[in-house]
XYZ file of C-alpha atoms in Angstrom:
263
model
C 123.826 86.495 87.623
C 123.649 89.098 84.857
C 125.815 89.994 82.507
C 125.497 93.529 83.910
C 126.569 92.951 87.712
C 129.526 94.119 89.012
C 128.412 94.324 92.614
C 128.276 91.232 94.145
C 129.959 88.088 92.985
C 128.599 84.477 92.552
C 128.530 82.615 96.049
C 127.860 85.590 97.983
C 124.993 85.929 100.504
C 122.440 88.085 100.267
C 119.251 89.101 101.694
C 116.596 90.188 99.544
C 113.803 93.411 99.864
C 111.056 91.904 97.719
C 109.627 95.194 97.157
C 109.540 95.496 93.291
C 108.669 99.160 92.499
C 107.603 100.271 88.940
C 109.598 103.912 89.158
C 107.382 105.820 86.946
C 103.549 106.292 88.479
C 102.719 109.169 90.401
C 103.674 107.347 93.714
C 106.839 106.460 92.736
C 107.550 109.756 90.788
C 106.933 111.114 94.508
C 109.208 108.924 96.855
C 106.195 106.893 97.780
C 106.954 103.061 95.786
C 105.927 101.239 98.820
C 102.547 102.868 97.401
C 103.336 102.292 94.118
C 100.262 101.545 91.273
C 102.219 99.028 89.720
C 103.066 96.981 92.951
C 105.079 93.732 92.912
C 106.514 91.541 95.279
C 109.330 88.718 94.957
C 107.310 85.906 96.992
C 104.187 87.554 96.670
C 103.040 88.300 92.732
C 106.692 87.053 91.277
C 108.104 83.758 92.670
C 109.939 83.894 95.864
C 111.885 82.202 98.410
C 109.351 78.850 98.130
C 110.188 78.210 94.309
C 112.710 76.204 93.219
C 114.115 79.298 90.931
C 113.444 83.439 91.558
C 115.090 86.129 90.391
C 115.800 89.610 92.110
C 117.527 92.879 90.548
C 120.890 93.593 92.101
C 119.526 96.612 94.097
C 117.057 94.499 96.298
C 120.024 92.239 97.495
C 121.664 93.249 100.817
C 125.054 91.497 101.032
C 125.491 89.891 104.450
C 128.670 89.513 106.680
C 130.567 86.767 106.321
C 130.231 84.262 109.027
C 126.393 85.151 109.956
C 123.673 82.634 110.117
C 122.155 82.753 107.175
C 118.539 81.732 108.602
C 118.766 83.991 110.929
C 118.696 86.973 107.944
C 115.170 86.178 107.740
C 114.760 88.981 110.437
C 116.102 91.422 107.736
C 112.707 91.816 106.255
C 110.085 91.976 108.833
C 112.602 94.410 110.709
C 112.525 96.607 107.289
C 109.017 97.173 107.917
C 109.571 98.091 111.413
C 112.005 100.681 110.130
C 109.849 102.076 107.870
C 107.303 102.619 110.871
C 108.961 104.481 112.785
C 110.299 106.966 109.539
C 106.712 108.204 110.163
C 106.940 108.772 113.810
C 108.454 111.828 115.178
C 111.090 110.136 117.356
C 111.999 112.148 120.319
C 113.832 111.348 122.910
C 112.403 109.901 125.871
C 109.238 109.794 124.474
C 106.526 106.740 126.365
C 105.578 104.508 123.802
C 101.902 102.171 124.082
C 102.444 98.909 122.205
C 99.415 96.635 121.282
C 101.010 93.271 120.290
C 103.900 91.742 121.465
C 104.345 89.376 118.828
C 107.735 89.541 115.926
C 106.699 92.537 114.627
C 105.642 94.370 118.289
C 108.644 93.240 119.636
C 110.856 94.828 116.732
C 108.992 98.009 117.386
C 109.842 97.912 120.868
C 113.477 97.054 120.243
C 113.758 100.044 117.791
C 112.011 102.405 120.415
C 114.663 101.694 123.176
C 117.097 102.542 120.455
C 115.355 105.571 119.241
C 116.026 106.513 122.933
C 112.422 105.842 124.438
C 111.961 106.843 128.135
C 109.656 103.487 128.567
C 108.127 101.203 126.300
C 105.061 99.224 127.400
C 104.064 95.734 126.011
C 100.249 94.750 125.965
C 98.889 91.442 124.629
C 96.686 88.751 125.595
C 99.196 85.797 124.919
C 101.123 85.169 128.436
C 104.036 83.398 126.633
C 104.771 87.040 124.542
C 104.082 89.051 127.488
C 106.806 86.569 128.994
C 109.611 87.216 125.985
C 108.780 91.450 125.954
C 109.843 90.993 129.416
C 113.150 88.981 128.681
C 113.596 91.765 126.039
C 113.631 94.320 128.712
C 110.551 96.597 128.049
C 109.389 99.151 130.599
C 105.515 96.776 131.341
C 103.754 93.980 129.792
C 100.520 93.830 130.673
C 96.984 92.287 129.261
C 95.036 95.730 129.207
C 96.616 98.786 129.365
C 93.967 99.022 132.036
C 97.040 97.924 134.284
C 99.253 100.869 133.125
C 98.963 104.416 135.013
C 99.883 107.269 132.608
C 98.028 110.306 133.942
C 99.108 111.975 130.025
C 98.241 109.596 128.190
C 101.186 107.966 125.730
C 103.299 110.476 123.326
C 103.087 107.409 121.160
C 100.935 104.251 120.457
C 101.449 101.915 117.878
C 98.994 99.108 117.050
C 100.414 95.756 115.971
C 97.707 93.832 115.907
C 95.032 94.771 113.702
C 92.140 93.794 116.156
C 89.400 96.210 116.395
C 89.381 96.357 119.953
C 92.954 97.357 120.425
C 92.689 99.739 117.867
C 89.949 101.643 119.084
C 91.570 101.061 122.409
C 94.951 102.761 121.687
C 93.546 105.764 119.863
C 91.669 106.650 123.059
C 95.247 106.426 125.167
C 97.264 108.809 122.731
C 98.184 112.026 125.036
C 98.610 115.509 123.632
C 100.392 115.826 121.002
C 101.192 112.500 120.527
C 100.913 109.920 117.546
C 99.154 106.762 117.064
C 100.235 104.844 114.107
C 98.375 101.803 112.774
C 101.225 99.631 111.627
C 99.100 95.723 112.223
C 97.556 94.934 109.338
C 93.563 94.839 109.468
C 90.986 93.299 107.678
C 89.475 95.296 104.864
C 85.837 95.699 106.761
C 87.620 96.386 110.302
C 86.276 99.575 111.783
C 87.530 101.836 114.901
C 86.008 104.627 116.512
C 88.003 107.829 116.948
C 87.314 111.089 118.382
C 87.067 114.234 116.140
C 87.021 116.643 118.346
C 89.873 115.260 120.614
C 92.253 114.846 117.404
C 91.709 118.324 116.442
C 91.849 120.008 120.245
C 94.561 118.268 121.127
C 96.578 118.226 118.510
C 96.880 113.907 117.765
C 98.397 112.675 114.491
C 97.386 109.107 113.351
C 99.211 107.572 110.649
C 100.048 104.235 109.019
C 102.971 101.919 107.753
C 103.162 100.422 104.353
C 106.038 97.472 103.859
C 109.024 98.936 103.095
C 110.315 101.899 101.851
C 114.256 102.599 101.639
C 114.664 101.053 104.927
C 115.761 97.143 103.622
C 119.587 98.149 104.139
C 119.040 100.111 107.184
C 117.434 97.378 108.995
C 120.085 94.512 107.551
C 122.880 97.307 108.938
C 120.952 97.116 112.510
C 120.551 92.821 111.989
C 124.207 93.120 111.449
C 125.071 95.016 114.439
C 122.931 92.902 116.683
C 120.029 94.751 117.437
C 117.616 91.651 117.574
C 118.496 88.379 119.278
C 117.948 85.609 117.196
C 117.785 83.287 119.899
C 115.176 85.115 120.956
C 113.013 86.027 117.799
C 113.186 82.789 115.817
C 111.430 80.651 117.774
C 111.046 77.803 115.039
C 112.696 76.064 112.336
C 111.424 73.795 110.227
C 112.849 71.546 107.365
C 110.971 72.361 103.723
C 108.910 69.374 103.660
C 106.828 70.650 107.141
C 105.786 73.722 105.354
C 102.826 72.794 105.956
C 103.252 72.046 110.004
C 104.597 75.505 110.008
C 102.108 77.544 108.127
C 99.722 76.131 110.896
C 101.707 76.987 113.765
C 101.429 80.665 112.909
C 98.004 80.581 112.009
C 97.750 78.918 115.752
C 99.392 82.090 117.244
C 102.298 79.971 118.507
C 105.605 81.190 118.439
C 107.636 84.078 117.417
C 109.447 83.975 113.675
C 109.374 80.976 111.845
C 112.196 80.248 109.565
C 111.808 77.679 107.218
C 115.102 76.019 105.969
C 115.162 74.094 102.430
């Protein structure tokens, strides 16, 4: 610890936003670091949770409650990101939200709809095990197409976390008047959707996108804390350091929900 820290104490247990934000390009002269020119991430461009050594500065570490399961913290970052989407939706109450994906991160979404004080939240994905856990999670449908759904308005809100093509281009044809459709799955650089000009002007439709994490690590270890996610629920795996490699497969497989891995 440095000589300089007077916040937290050696032993103590901390979660870590590995969002490393230069503070003095244009982005981040404008509230925007998540955008920032100078990006860097612990885990990502610095070394991170798989080296035997990294270092973060005092202001990325989230100090958790004593008597938590550490592991189970993992949620605090992927749920960061969730937070951060839905700073960029308008959040009304009793809004109907349209969720493509029902995997961690479309299941966070959903959690933090109900909590924004959703009127329903439907699920769609093609993997019958998710559809299976958005149901044990207690959201409004889960369905394979929204084919299945009737919503004679369309949705106030639609979020895509997938990144597929086809749901994309699928969900911006379901957003109703007025209502948002923000691209929070990450896509492939050449992925392409088709949207409707006219329709987005005439009817008033924002669409809008998610970037990691901005100002929202703390907020979403605050809701971990307070038991907004079961982690019974959303860590589905756990797997000792030396099956990195068993586990790195599994997700590319599609199998599962969170995967902690424990050293």
């Amino acid at each position: 610890m440095g000589s300089a820290v007077t916040e937290l104490a050696v032993g103590e247990q901390v979660a870590v936003d590995p969002s490393l934000h230069c503070g003095e390009c244009y982005q981040c002269k404008r509230a925007r670091g998540n955008l920032c020119e100078n990006w860097n991430a612990i885990g990502v461009t610095r070394p991170g949770g798989a080296a035997e050594f990294a270092l973060a500065p005092v202001a990325n570490c989230f100090r958790l409650p004593e008597g938590v399961n550490v592991a189970d913290a993992a949620l605090i970052e992927p749920l960061s990101c969730a937070v951060r989407g839905f700073d960029v939706l308008p959040r009304r109450l009793a809004d109907h939200y349209l969720i493509y994906g029902a995997g961690t991160m479309g299941l966070m979404m959903m959690e933090l709809a109900k909590r924004a004080g959703a009127a329903s939240v439907s699920m769609v994905d093609i993997n019958p095990a998710r559809l299976e856990t958005a149901r044990l999670l207690g959201c409004s449908a889960a369905v394979t197409s929204a084919d299945e759904l009737v919503a004679p308005r369309g949705w106030d809100v639609v979020v895509d976390c997938t990144g597929v093509e086809a749901a994309i281009t699928d969900g911006l044809g379901r957003v109703g008047k007025g209502g948002t459709f923000l691209q929070f799955g990450v896509a492939s650089y050449g992925a392409r959707a088709v949207i409707e000009p006219y329709k987005i002007y005439n009817q008033e439709i924002t669409i809008t996108g998610s970037m990691a994490v901005l100002h929202s690590f703390d907020r979403a270890g605050e809701l971990w804390a307070g038991g907004l996610l079961d982690a019974e629920v959303f860590v589905s795996h756990h797997y000792p350091l030396d099956d990195y490699a068993k586990a790195m497969g599994q997700f590319r497989e599609g199998v599962g929900r969170k995967i902690v891995i424990e050293p």
